[in-house]
Amino acid sequence: ASSHRALAQVLREKGRLDAAKDELAKAREQDPENPDIMLDLADLCLFRGDLDEGEKLIQTVVDAQPEHRRAKQLKGIALFRRGRLGDAEPILVEALNLNPEPGRAHYYLGRIYEQRGELAKALEHYREALKRFLDEPDLPQTPAK
């Protein structure tokens, strides 16, 4: 199962989404209760726009492990993609506090605040997401001469 999962990641990075989904399906056949495989598949479904299938997989993990950090984050992303900003925000904030992938949670919180017209809050979260994605130190600015 782990080799199918690893191959799926490589295929996804190369943009071969159908092949990645097939590999994750094979991994799930071999280890049907593995939450990481289900969430990889759910994440791919959300990326492809198949929100219904993605949410079913996420809910399966949440039902078994209500405090699963990555499942909460993906649930918040799914709610955001459905336009349910009010429902997505507290789940993403909770996911951010649990810290599974903070850059991604910051990004989606920025999107929520941007859509609400709260640009200062949106920029704060976008900046934090960029810092985490780029892994740059937070150094003070030196004044230009």
PDB file of C-alpha atoms in Angstrom, residues 24-83:
ATOM      1  CA  LEU A  24      -4.510   5.435  -4.361  1.00  0.00           C
ATOM      2  CA  ALA A  25      -7.430   3.119  -5.116  1.00  0.00           C
ATOM      3  CA  LYS A  26      -4.974   0.198  -5.246  1.00  0.00           C
ATOM      4  CA  ALA A  27      -3.440   1.309  -1.959  1.00  0.00           C
ATOM      5  CA  ARG A  28      -6.889   1.499  -0.389  1.00  0.00           C
ATOM      6  CA  GLU A  29      -7.711  -2.015  -1.605  1.00  0.00           C
ATOM      7  CA  GLN A  30      -4.633  -3.264   0.237  1.00  0.00           C
ATOM      8  CA  ASP A  31      -5.236  -1.204   3.387  1.00  0.00           C
ATOM      9  CA  PRO A  32      -8.893  -0.104   3.406  1.00  0.00           C
ATOM     10  CA  GLU A  33      -8.874   1.411   6.921  1.00  0.00           C
ATOM     11  CA  ASN A  34      -5.726   3.533   6.511  1.00  0.00           C
ATOM     12  CA  PRO A  35      -6.720   7.162   7.174  1.00  0.00           C
ATOM     13  CA  ASP A  36      -3.690   8.584   5.358  1.00  0.00           C
ATOM     14  CA  ILE A  37      -4.622   6.788   2.146  1.00  0.00           C
ATOM     15  CA  MET A  38      -8.243   7.929   2.459  1.00  0.00           C
ATOM     16  CA  LEU A  39      -7.139  11.522   3.040  1.00  0.00           C
ATOM     17  CA  ASP A  40      -4.689  11.443   0.137  1.00  0.00           C
ATOM     18  CA  LEU A  41      -7.553  10.285  -2.040  1.00  0.00           C
ATOM     19  CA  ALA A  42      -9.897  12.909  -0.543  1.00  0.00           C
ATOM     20  CA  ASP A  43      -7.321  15.643  -1.139  1.00  0.00           C
ATOM     21  CA  LEU A  44      -6.984  14.557  -4.758  1.00  0.00           C
ATOM     22  CA  CYS A  45     -10.774  14.534  -5.137  1.00  0.00           C
ATOM     23  CA  LEU A  46     -11.001  18.082  -3.753  1.00  0.00           C
ATOM     24  CA  PHE A  47      -8.229  19.185  -6.103  1.00  0.00           C
ATOM     25  CA  ARG A  48     -10.108  17.700  -9.061  1.00  0.00           C
ATOM     26  CA  GLY A  49     -13.383  19.296  -7.978  1.00  0.00           C
ATOM     27  CA  ASP A  50     -15.119  16.072  -6.921  1.00  0.00           C
ATOM     28  CA  LEU A  51     -16.317  17.512  -3.626  1.00  0.00           C
ATOM     29  CA  ASP A  52     -18.911  14.824  -2.906  1.00  0.00           C
ATOM     30  CA  GLU A  53     -16.446  11.937  -3.093  1.00  0.00           C
ATOM     31  CA  GLY A  54     -13.785  13.890  -1.206  1.00  0.00           C
ATOM     32  CA  GLU A  55     -16.159  14.798   1.602  1.00  0.00           C
ATOM     33  CA  LYS A  56     -17.322  11.180   1.977  1.00  0.00           C
ATOM     34  CA  LEU A  57     -13.733  10.048   2.455  1.00  0.00           C
ATOM     35  CA  ILE A  58     -13.005  12.881   4.894  1.00  0.00           C
ATOM     36  CA  GLN A  59     -16.133  12.070   6.895  1.00  0.00           C
ATOM     37  CA  THR A  60     -15.105   8.413   7.123  1.00  0.00           C
ATOM     38  CA  VAL A  61     -11.861   9.488   8.796  1.00  0.00           C
ATOM     39  CA  VAL A  62     -13.570  12.088  11.019  1.00  0.00           C
ATOM     40  CA  ASP A  63     -16.120   9.484  12.161  1.00  0.00           C
ATOM     41  CA  ALA A  64     -13.306   7.137  13.204  1.00  0.00           C
ATOM     42  CA  GLN A  65     -10.962   9.845  14.539  1.00  0.00           C
ATOM     43  CA  PRO A  66     -12.858  13.075  15.363  1.00  0.00           C
ATOM     44  CA  GLU A  67      -9.676  14.991  16.218  1.00  0.00           C
ATOM     45  CA  HIS A  68      -7.656  13.946  13.156  1.00  0.00           C
ATOM     46  CA  ARG A  69      -5.723  17.087  12.225  1.00  0.00           C
ATOM     47  CA  ARG A  70      -5.436  16.591   8.491  1.00  0.00           C
ATOM     48  CA  ALA A  71      -9.058  15.454   8.191  1.00  0.00           C
ATOM     49  CA  LYS A  72     -10.205  18.665   9.876  1.00  0.00           C
ATOM     50  CA  GLN A  73      -8.114  20.763   7.524  1.00  0.00           C
ATOM     51  CA  LEU A  74      -9.453  19.008   4.438  1.00  0.00           C
ATOM     52  CA  LYS A  75     -12.996  19.316   5.785  1.00  0.00           C
ATOM     53  CA  GLY A  76     -12.477  23.075   6.109  1.00  0.00           C
ATOM     54  CA  ILE A  77     -11.113  23.248   2.561  1.00  0.00           C
ATOM     55  CA  ALA A  78     -14.109  21.290   1.248  1.00  0.00           C
ATOM     56  CA  LEU A  79     -16.497  23.662   3.010  1.00  0.00           C
ATOM     57  CA  PHE A  80     -14.607  26.640   1.564  1.00  0.00           C
ATOM     58  CA  ARG A  81     -14.876  25.178  -1.928  1.00  0.00           C
ATOM     59  CA  ARG A  82     -18.629  24.846  -1.438  1.00  0.00           C
ATOM     60  CA  GLY A  83     -18.791  28.532  -0.538  1.00  0.00           C
TER      61      GLY A  83
END
